[in-house]
CSV table of C-alpha atoms in Angstrom, one decimal:
chain,number,residue,atom,x,y,z
H,1009,MET,CA,-61.2,118.1,-63.5
H,1010,GLY,CA,-58.0,117.4,-61.6
H,1011,ASN,CA,-57.5,117.6,-57.9
H,1012,PRO,CA,-57.8,120.6,-55.7
H,1013,GLU,CA,-54.9,122.9,-56.3
H,1014,GLY,CA,-53.2,122.2,-52.9
H,1015,SER,CA,-52.9,118.4,-53.5
H,1016,SER,CA,-51.5,118.8,-57.0
H,1017,VAL,CA,-49.0,121.4,-55.8
H,1018,SER,CA,-47.8,119.1,-53.0
H,1019,PHE,CA,-47.4,116.2,-55.5
H,1020,PHE,CA,-45.4,118.3,-57.9
H,1021,LEU,CA,-43.2,119.6,-55.0
H,1022,TYR,CA,-42.8,116.1,-53.8
H,1023,TRP,CA,-41.6,115.0,-57.2
H,1024,GLU,CA,-39.1,117.9,-57.4
H,1025,VAL,CA,-37.7,117.3,-53.9
H,1026,ASN,CA,-37.4,113.6,-54.5
H,1027,LEU,CA,-35.7,114.2,-57.9
H,1028,GLN,CA,-33.0,116.1,-56.2
H,1029,ILE,CA,-32.7,113.4,-53.5
H,1030,ALA,CA,-32.5,110.7,-56.2
H,1031,ARG,CA,-29.8,112.5,-58.1
H,1032,GLY,CA,-27.8,112.9,-54.9
H,1033,ARG,CA,-28.3,109.1,-54.2
H,1034,LEU,CA,-26.9,108.4,-57.7
H,1035,ASN,CA,-23.8,110.5,-56.9
H,1036,ASP,CA,-23.3,108.4,-53.7
H,1037,LEU,CA,-23.3,105.3,-56.0
H,1038,ARG,CA,-20.8,106.7,-58.4
H,1039,ASP,CA,-18.3,103.9,-57.8
H,1040,ARG,CA,-21.0,101.2,-58.1
H,1041,LEU,CA,-22.6,102.7,-61.2
H,1042,GLY,CA,-19.4,103.5,-63.0
H,1043,ASP,CA,-20.0,104.4,-66.7
H,1044,TYR,CA,-23.7,104.0,-66.2
H,1045,LEU,CA,-23.9,107.1,-63.9
H,1046,PRO,CA,-24.5,109.7,-66.6
H,1047,VAL,CA,-27.3,107.5,-68.2
H,1048,ALA,CA,-28.9,106.9,-64.8
H,1049,ARG,CA,-28.7,110.7,-64.0
H,1050,GLN,CA,-30.3,111.5,-67.4
H,1051,ASN,CA,-33.1,109.0,-66.9
H,1052,MET,CA,-33.9,109.7,-63.3
H,1053,GLY,CA,-36.7,112.2,-64.0
H,1054,ARG,CA,-38.5,109.7,-66.1
H,1055,ASP,CA,-37.8,106.8,-63.8
H,1056,LEU,CA,-38.9,108.7,-60.8
H,1057,LEU,CA,-42.2,109.8,-62.4
H,1058,ARG,CA,-42.9,106.3,-63.6
H,1059,THR,CA,-42.3,105.0,-60.1
H,1060,LEU,CA,-44.4,107.7,-58.3
H,1061,LEU,CA,-47.3,107.0,-60.7
H,1062,ALA,CA,-47.0,103.3,-60.5
H,1063,ASP,CA,-46.6,103.0,-64.2
H,1064,ARG,CA,-48.3,99.9,-65.7
H,1065,ALA,CA,-49.8,99.0,-62.3
H,1066,MET,CA,-53.3,100.1,-63.3
H,1067,GLY,CA,-53.7,98.2,-66.6
H,1068,THR,CA,-54.8,100.1,-69.7
H,1069,GLU,CA,-55.8,103.2,-67.8
H,1070,GLN,CA,-52.2,104.3,-67.1
H,1071,PRO,CA,-49.6,103.5,-69.7
H,1072,LEU,CA,-47.1,106.4,-69.5
H,1073,ARG,CA,-46.1,106.2,-73.2
H,1074,ARG,CA,-45.6,110.0,-73.2
H,1075,VAL,CA,-43.5,110.1,-70.1
H,1076,ASP,CA,-41.0,112.6,-71.5
H,1077,LYS,CA,-43.9,115.0,-72.2
H,1078,TYR,CA,-45.2,114.5,-68.7
H,1079,VAL,CA,-41.8,115.2,-67.2
H,1080,ASN,CA,-41.6,118.4,-69.3
H,1081,VAL,CA,-45.0,119.5,-68.0
H,1082,LEU,CA,-43.9,118.7,-64.4
H,1083,GLU,CA,-40.8,120.8,-64.8
H,1084,ARG,CA,-43.1,123.7,-65.9
H,1085,SER,CA,-45.8,123.2,-63.3
H,1086,ASP,CA,-45.8,126.9,-62.2
H,1087,GLU,CA,-46.4,127.9,-65.9
H,1088,MET,CA,-49.1,125.2,-66.2
H,1089,ARG,CA,-51.0,126.6,-63.2
H,1090,MET,CA,-50.9,130.1,-64.7
H,1091,LEU,CA,-52.0,128.9,-68.1
H,1092,ARG,CA,-55.0,127.1,-66.5
H,1093,LEU,CA,-56.2,130.5,-65.2
H,1094,ARG,CA,-56.5,131.8,-68.7
H,1095,ARG,CA,-57.8,128.6,-70.3
H,1096,LYS,CA,-60.1,130.3,-72.8
H,1097,THR,CA,-57.2,132.2,-74.5
H,1098,LEU,CA,-54.8,129.3,-75.0
H,1099,ASN,CA,-53.4,128.0,-78.3
H,1100,PRO,CA,-53.8,124.3,-79.1
H,1101,ASP,CA,-50.3,123.4,-77.8
H,1102,GLN,CA,-50.9,125.2,-74.5
H,1103,ARG,CA,-54.3,123.4,-74.1
H,1104,ASP,CA,-52.6,120.1,-74.7
H,1105,ASP,CA,-50.0,120.9,-72.0
H,1106,VAL,CA,-52.6,121.9,-69.5
H,1107,ALA,CA,-54.6,118.7,-70.3
H,1108,ASP,CA,-51.4,116.7,-69.6
H,1109,TYR,CA,-50.8,118.6,-66.4
H,1110,GLU,CA,-54.4,117.8,-65.3
H,1111,ARG,CA,-54.0,114.2,-66.2
H,1112,LEU,CA,-50.9,114.1,-64.0
H,1113,GLU,CA,-52.9,115.5,-61.1
H,1114,ASP,CA,-55.3,112.6,-61.5
H,1115,LEU,CA,-52.6,110.0,-61.8
H,1116,ALA,CA,-50.8,111.4,-58.8
H,1117,LEU,CA,-53.4,110.0,-56.5
H,1118,VAL,CA,-51.7,106.6,-56.6
H,1119,ALA,CA,-48.8,108.1,-54.6
H,1120,LEU,CA,-50.9,109.2,-51.6
H,1121,GLY,CA,-50.0,107.3,-48.5
H,1122,LYS,CA,-46.9,105.9,-50.1
H,1123,LYS,CA,-43.2,106.4,-49.4
H,1124,LEU,CA,-40.5,106.7,-52.0
H,1125,PHE,CA,-37.4,104.5,-51.4
H,1126,PHE,CA,-34.2,103.6,-53.3
H,1127,THR,CA,-32.6,100.2,-53.6
H,1128,GLU,CA,-28.9,99.7,-53.0
H,1129,GLN,CA,-28.5,100.1,-56.8
H,1130,GLY,CA,-30.2,103.5,-56.8
H,1131,THR,CA,-33.5,102.3,-58.3
H,1132,PRO,CA,-36.5,104.2,-57.1
H,1133,GLY,CA,-39.5,102.3,-55.6
H,1134,LEU,CA,-42.9,103.3,-54.1
H,1135,ALA,CA,-44.1,101.3,-51.1
H,1136,PRO,CA,-46.4,101.6,-48.1
H,1137,GLU,CA,-45.3,104.1,-45.5
H,1138,ALA,CA,-44.4,101.2,-43.2
H,1139,VAL,CA,-41.3,100.3,-45.3
H,1140,LYS,CA,-38.0,100.4,-43.4
H,1141,VAL,CA,-34.3,100.2,-44.3
H,1142,GLY,CA,-33.4,96.5,-44.5
H,1143,ASP,CA,-36.7,95.3,-45.9
H,1144,ALA,CA,-36.5,93.1,-49.0
H,1145,VAL,CA,-38.2,93.6,-52.3
H,1146,ALA,CA,-39.2,90.5,-54.1
H,1147,ILE,CA,-41.6,89.2,-56.7
H,1148,VAL,CA,-43.6,86.4,-55.0
H,1149,HIS,CA,-44.5,83.4,-57.1
H,1150,GLY,CA,-47.7,84.1,-59.0
H,1151,SER,CA,-47.7,87.9,-58.5
H,1152,LYS,CA,-46.9,90.5,-61.1
H,1153,THR,CA,-46.3,93.2,-58.5
H,1154,PRO,CA,-43.1,93.3,-56.3
H,1155,MET,CA,-43.7,93.1,-52.6
H,1156,VAL,CA,-41.9,94.6,-49.6
H,1157,LEU,CA,-41.0,91.7,-47.2
H,1158,ARG,CA,-39.7,92.0,-43.7
H,1159,GLY,CA,-37.9,89.1,-42.0
H,1160,PHE,CA,-39.1,87.9,-38.6
H,1161,GLU,CA,-36.5,88.6,-36.0
H,1162,GLY,CA,-34.7,85.4,-35.1
H,1163,ALA,CA,-36.3,83.4,-37.8
H,1164,ALA,CA,-34.3,82.4,-40.8
H,1165,ARG,CA,-36.0,82.7,-44.2
H,1166,GLU,CA,-39.4,83.7,-42.8
H,1167,TYR,CA,-41.0,86.9,-43.9
H,1168,ARG,CA,-44.1,88.9,-43.6
H,1169,VAL,CA,-45.6,91.0,-46.4
H,1170,ILE,CA,-45.5,94.7,-45.7
H,1171,GLY,CA,-47.3,95.5,-48.9
H,1172,GLN,CA,-47.0,95.9,-52.7
H,1173,CYS,CA,-44.4,98.2,-54.2
């Protein structure tokens, strides 16, 4: 179960690196966020994980109701890899943690080929790698999923869809 070790390690490293970037981005928005900054900083790990795993985008297969537990397992990924090596000797809590870790490995596949971005308000998003600074994020009428839109040069109010985000 789970992905090959190399791909899971890269996802977890990707999460850690981007968490640091996200926290730095929040500091850059200190004036804009005001009193909300400590709350945004505290929630960023959860918000980032939900974004990277496209929470709720896969219907009933992926509700991240236990996101705090998943964040905890992510923060202990080195320990989880070591526990997995001695699976037969684990206590029930350790087995649950390893199962959560392996579930994250499977869920992480949604982030492959995607790029993390941040809105001007510091909200993280996940989009196709083609996303660029200046693209717009909008919910198109009839869609449940936000889209990345790019305006045509020289054309007012005309956009092309870059992809879902």
